[in-house]
């Protein structure tokens, strides 16, 4: 049994060596417990196909552009089980399927759902803002779907809309990254409320801003590349970065 410490830890500086070590340890964890990565990735792949089907079935396939930007915002949801796997490997505990997902279920009565609500609110607010951006630049354009109306994106208004939408979406993703990248593993590791965890995560990222932004951008680029391959690349990307994120949190905690 893991005895959790009370309160948020002091998080220290993150170095490039920490990131390299986290990726390596994440790869090792993924190889030691591949089944959990497959399960988590399968959930995300299924969600991705469902999102694509809904936009196509409703004749609003052009919303796939904004859905693709918003999709990675759900990353923290899917990483919880992976954090717990790495958590147990760190403590030398056995990987029992029922216990790992039991811990995830146990978090449903604790602080984690509150943080997940924040994530969901950001995602929904992003869709609202994206709708406004689309309406402002392309509201008068006739569009049926991406395949038959692709040329509208190459007009002056279309390119401006994509540029503004990408910039605004990037800010949303950055904010969510800052408040969750350390908060999610912290909630599994410590007895701490979600607001304190978000603040601690935000401060830690702010104090390592350049390197952490590069880390977040690297994750985002790899995630988008994985999505382009009909979401199948997520079977590699999600487990790797899920486990690596846990180890980066532990490295920052150890250096404080």
Short mmCIF file of C-alpha atoms in Angstrom, two decimals:
data_model
loop_
_atom_site.label_atom_id
_atom_site.label_comp_id
_atom_site.label_asym_id
_atom_site.label_seq_id
_atom_site.Cartn_x
_atom_site.Cartn_y
_atom_site.Cartn_z
CA UNK A 1 0.00 0.00 0.00
CA UNK A 2 1.25 3.51 -0.87
CA UNK A 3 1.02 6.04 1.95
CA UNK A 4 0.42 9.44 0.43
CA UNK A 5 2.11 12.56 1.75
CA UNK A 6 0.02 15.59 2.63
CA UNK A 7 -0.05 18.78 0.60
CA UNK A 8 1.51 19.90 -2.65
CA UNK A 9 5.27 19.30 -2.96
CA UNK A 10 7.83 21.91 -3.88
CA UNK A 11 8.61 21.45 -7.56
CA UNK A 12 12.12 22.31 -8.68
CA UNK A 13 13.80 23.15 -11.95
CA UNK A 14 13.34 20.90 -14.96
CA UNK A 15 16.31 20.30 -17.23
CA UNK A 16 16.63 18.93 -20.74
CA UNK A 17 18.28 15.87 -19.22
CA UNK A 18 15.16 15.34 -17.09
CA UNK A 19 13.00 15.33 -20.21
CA UNK A 20 15.27 12.85 -21.99
CA UNK A 21 15.32 10.62 -18.92
CA UNK A 22 11.51 10.87 -18.59
CA UNK A 23 11.04 9.77 -22.21
CA UNK A 24 13.41 6.84 -21.71
CA UNK A 25 11.70 5.77 -18.48
CA UNK A 26 8.31 6.20 -20.16
CA UNK A 27 9.45 3.91 -22.97
CA UNK A 28 10.60 1.33 -20.41
CA UNK A 29 7.26 1.50 -18.57
CA UNK A 30 5.37 1.14 -21.83
CA UNK A 31 7.36 -1.99 -22.68
CA UNK A 32 6.92 -3.45 -19.18
CA UNK A 33 3.15 -2.92 -19.17
CA UNK A 34 2.01 -2.66 -22.82
CA UNK A 35 -1.57 -3.79 -22.21
CA UNK A 36 -2.49 -0.66 -20.28
CA UNK A 37 -1.20 1.57 -23.04
CA UNK A 38 -3.22 -0.36 -25.60
CA UNK A 39 -6.40 -0.01 -23.51
CA UNK A 40 -5.97 3.73 -22.98
CA UNK A 41 -5.06 4.36 -26.62
CA UNK A 42 -8.03 2.28 -27.80
CA UNK A 43 -10.38 4.49 -25.80
CA UNK A 44 -8.90 7.61 -27.41
CA UNK A 45 -8.95 6.11 -30.90
CA UNK A 46 -12.60 5.14 -30.44
CA UNK A 47 -13.37 8.67 -29.25
CA UNK A 48 -11.55 10.13 -32.25
CA UNK A 49 -13.54 8.01 -34.71
CA UNK A 50 -16.77 8.90 -32.89
CA UNK A 51 -15.96 12.60 -33.11
CA UNK A 52 -15.21 12.24 -36.81
CA UNK A 53 -18.41 10.29 -37.44
CA UNK A 54 -20.55 12.86 -35.64
CA UNK A 55 -19.16 15.75 -37.66
CA UNK A 56 -19.62 13.83 -40.91
CA UNK A 57 -23.11 12.54 -40.06
CA UNK A 58 -24.32 16.03 -39.18
CA UNK A 59 -22.87 17.52 -42.36
CA UNK A 60 -20.53 19.73 -40.33
CA UNK A 61 -17.27 18.08 -41.26
CA UNK A 62 -15.48 21.42 -41.46
CA UNK A 63 -15.62 21.40 -37.65
CA UNK A 64 -12.98 18.69 -37.78
CA UNK A 65 -10.44 21.51 -38.00
CA UNK A 66 -11.44 22.80 -34.56
CA UNK A 67 -12.08 19.33 -33.16
CA UNK A 68 -8.52 18.37 -34.10
CA UNK A 69 -7.21 21.33 -32.09
CA UNK A 70 -9.47 20.53 -29.16
CA UNK A 71 -8.93 16.77 -29.14
CA UNK A 72 -5.54 16.90 -27.31
CA UNK A 73 -7.22 18.86 -24.51
CA UNK A 74 -8.67 15.52 -23.39
CA UNK A 75 -5.17 14.05 -22.98
CA UNK A 76 -5.13 14.37 -19.18
CA UNK A 77 -8.33 12.30 -18.95
CA UNK A 78 -6.69 9.34 -20.62
CA UNK A 79 -3.37 9.54 -18.78
CA UNK A 80 -4.67 8.73 -15.30
CA UNK A 81 -4.35 4.96 -15.65
CA UNK A 82 -0.88 5.35 -17.16
CA UNK A 83 0.20 7.54 -14.24
CA UNK A 84 -0.96 4.84 -11.85
CA UNK A 85 0.99 2.16 -13.73
CA UNK A 86 4.20 4.21 -13.51
CA UNK A 87 3.31 5.08 -9.92
CA UNK A 88 3.21 1.39 -9.02
CA UNK A 89 6.35 0.55 -10.98
CA UNK A 90 8.15 3.30 -9.04
CA UNK A 91 7.09 1.76 -5.73
CA UNK A 92 7.71 -1.83 -6.84
CA UNK A 93 4.06 -2.80 -6.50
CA UNK A 94 2.45 -5.50 -8.65
CA UNK A 95 0.45 -4.43 -11.69
CA UNK A 96 -2.99 -5.85 -11.00
CA UNK A 97 -5.57 -4.78 -13.56
CA UNK A 98 -8.45 -4.52 -11.10
CA UNK A 99 -6.36 -2.56 -8.60
CA UNK A 100 -5.04 -0.09 -11.16
CA UNK A 101 -8.43 0.75 -12.58
CA UNK A 102 -9.83 0.51 -9.06
CA UNK A 103 -7.54 3.38 -8.08
CA UNK A 104 -8.79 5.32 -11.08
CA UNK A 105 -12.39 4.66 -9.99
CA UNK A 106 -11.46 5.62 -6.44
CA UNK A 107 -10.34 9.01 -7.71
CA UNK A 108 -13.91 9.59 -8.89
CA UNK A 109 -14.84 10.31 -5.28
CA UNK A 110 -11.85 12.58 -4.70
CA UNK A 111 -10.26 15.64 -6.32
CA UNK A 112 -9.61 14.33 -9.81
CA UNK A 113 -13.15 14.80 -11.19
CA UNK A 114 -13.06 18.49 -10.24
CA UNK A 115 -9.93 18.94 -12.33
CA UNK A 116 -11.55 16.97 -15.16
CA UNK A 117 -14.52 19.35 -15.03
CA UNK A 118 -12.12 22.26 -15.50
CA UNK A 119 -10.64 20.48 -18.53
CA UNK A 120 -14.09 19.84 -19.97
CA UNK A 121 -15.14 23.46 -19.43
CA UNK A 122 -12.03 24.67 -21.26
CA UNK A 123 -12.75 22.26 -24.13
CA UNK A 124 -16.37 23.43 -24.44
CA UNK A 125 -15.37 27.09 -24.17
CA UNK A 126 -12.82 26.49 -26.93
CA UNK A 127 -15.57 25.18 -29.18
CA UNK A 128 -17.65 28.28 -28.43
CA UNK A 129 -14.73 30.59 -29.26
CA UNK A 130 -13.91 28.51 -32.35
CA UNK A 131 -17.50 28.93 -33.53
CA UNK A 132 -17.19 32.69 -33.13
CA UNK A 133 -13.89 32.77 -35.03
CA UNK A 134 -15.38 30.70 -37.84
CA UNK A 135 -18.50 32.87 -38.02
CA UNK A 136 -16.47 36.08 -38.01
CA UNK A 137 -14.23 35.10 -40.92
CA UNK A 138 -16.29 32.55 -42.89
CA UNK A 139 -19.85 33.04 -41.70
CA UNK A 140 -21.02 34.13 -45.13
CA UNK A 141 -19.21 31.35 -46.99
CA UNK A 142 -21.17 28.36 -48.30
CA UNK A 143 -19.66 25.19 -46.92
CA UNK A 144 -20.92 21.62 -47.02
CA UNK A 145 -17.90 19.64 -45.90
CA UNK A 146 -14.13 19.74 -45.99
CA UNK A 147 -13.75 17.57 -49.08
CA UNK A 148 -16.07 19.65 -51.28
CA UNK A 149 -15.27 23.08 -49.84
CA UNK A 150 -11.55 22.85 -49.14
CA UNK A 151 -10.80 25.85 -51.34
CA UNK A 152 -12.50 28.22 -48.90
CA UNK A 153 -9.62 27.69 -46.48
CA UNK A 154 -7.18 29.05 -49.08
CA UNK A 155 -8.98 32.35 -49.46
CA UNK A 156 -7.70 35.39 -47.57
CA UNK A 157 -10.47 35.02 -44.98
CA UNK A 158 -9.91 31.28 -44.71
CA UNK A 159 -6.18 31.59 -44.11
CA UNK A 160 -6.74 34.37 -41.57
CA UNK A 161 -9.34 32.24 -39.80
CA UNK A 162 -6.93 29.31 -39.61
CA UNK A 163 -4.14 31.55 -38.30
CA UNK A 164 -6.31 33.18 -35.64
CA UNK A 165 -7.95 29.89 -34.68
CA UNK A 166 -4.58 28.18 -34.35
CA UNK A 167 -3.21 31.00 -32.20
CA UNK A 168 -6.23 31.08 -29.90
CA UNK A 169 -6.36 27.28 -29.70
CA UNK A 170 -2.67 27.28 -28.83
CA UNK A 171 -3.32 29.66 -25.93
CA UNK A 172 -6.09 27.40 -24.64
CA UNK A 173 -3.82 24.38 -24.92
CA UNK A 174 -0.97 26.23 -23.16
CA UNK A 175 -3.19 27.26 -20.26
CA UNK A 176 -4.54 23.75 -19.86
CA UNK A 177 -1.04 22.30 -20.11
CA UNK A 178 0.24 24.63 -17.40
CA UNK A 179 -2.48 23.79 -14.89
CA UNK A 180 -2.57 20.02 -15.51
CA UNK A 181 0.87 18.73 -16.52
CA UNK A 182 2.00 18.37 -12.90
CA UNK A 183 -1.40 18.59 -11.22
CA UNK A 184 -2.74 15.30 -12.60
CA UNK A 185 0.11 13.07 -11.35
CA UNK A 186 0.23 15.10 -8.13
CA UNK A 187 -3.39 14.25 -7.32
CA UNK A 188 -2.55 10.56 -7.59
CA UNK A 189 0.66 10.91 -5.60
CA UNK A 190 -0.43 13.27 -2.81
CA UNK A 191 -3.30 14.21 -0.56
CA UNK A 192 -3.96 17.63 -2.05
CA UNK A 193 -6.96 19.57 -3.31
CA UNK A 194 -7.26 20.19 -7.05
CA UNK A 195 -6.98 23.99 -6.82
CA UNK A 196 -3.69 23.76 -4.92
CA UNK A 197 -2.45 21.19 -7.43
CA UNK A 198 -3.35 23.43 -10.38
CA UNK A 199 -1.62 26.43 -8.80
CA UNK A 200 1.50 24.39 -8.02
CA UNK A 201 1.56 23.06 -11.59
CA UNK A 202 1.11 26.55 -13.07
CA UNK A 203 3.93 27.97 -10.95
CA UNK A 204 6.25 25.08 -11.81
CA UNK A 205 5.66 25.49 -15.54
CA UNK A 206 6.04 29.26 -15.29
CA UNK A 207 9.41 28.87 -13.56
CA UNK A 208 10.54 26.50 -16.35
CA UNK A 209 8.56 28.24 -19.07
CA UNK A 210 10.76 27.92 -22.14
CA UNK A 211 11.68 24.27 -21.63
CA UNK A 212 8.17 23.25 -20.58
CA UNK A 213 6.60 25.07 -23.54
CA UNK A 214 8.97 23.21 -25.84
CA UNK A 215 8.01 19.96 -24.10
CA UNK A 216 4.31 20.75 -24.52
CA UNK A 217 4.82 21.71 -28.18
CA UNK A 218 6.71 18.48 -28.81
CA UNK A 219 3.85 16.49 -27.29
CA UNK A 220 1.30 18.42 -29.38
CA UNK A 221 3.22 17.91 -32.64
CA UNK A 222 3.62 14.19 -31.99
CA UNK A 223 -0.06 13.91 -31.06
CA UNK A 224 -1.21 15.63 -34.26
CA UNK A 225 1.11 13.41 -36.29
CA UNK A 226 -0.42 10.39 -34.56
CA UNK A 227 -3.93 11.62 -35.34
CA UNK A 228 -3.13 12.05 -39.04
CA UNK A 229 -2.50 8.30 -39.28
CA UNK A 230 -6.20 7.61 -38.65
CA UNK A 231 -5.49 7.96 -34.91
CA UNK A 232 -3.43 4.75 -34.95
CA UNK A 233 -0.26 6.59 -33.99
CA UNK A 234 -1.89 7.25 -30.62
CA UNK A 235 -1.06 3.65 -29.69
CA UNK A 236 2.56 4.78 -29.45
CA UNK A 237 2.27 8.44 -28.51
CA UNK A 238 -0.25 8.29 -25.66
CA UNK A 239 1.40 5.56 -23.56
CA UNK A 240 4.87 7.00 -24.10
CA UNK A 241 4.00 10.55 -23.06
CA UNK A 242 1.60 9.41 -20.35
CA UNK A 243 4.33 7.46 -18.58
CA UNK A 244 6.95 10.12 -19.35
CA UNK A 245 4.80 12.84 -17.79
CA UNK A 246 4.75 10.93 -14.52
CA UNK A 247 8.52 10.62 -14.48
CA UNK A 248 8.99 14.30 -15.31
CA UNK A 249 6.79 15.19 -12.34
CA UNK A 250 8.87 12.90 -10.10
CA UNK A 251 12.09 14.47 -11.38
CA UNK A 252 10.82 17.97 -10.61
CA UNK A 253 9.65 16.85 -7.18
CA UNK A 254 13.01 15.24 -6.39
CA UNK A 255 14.98 18.35 -7.36
CA UNK A 256 12.99 20.74 -5.14
#
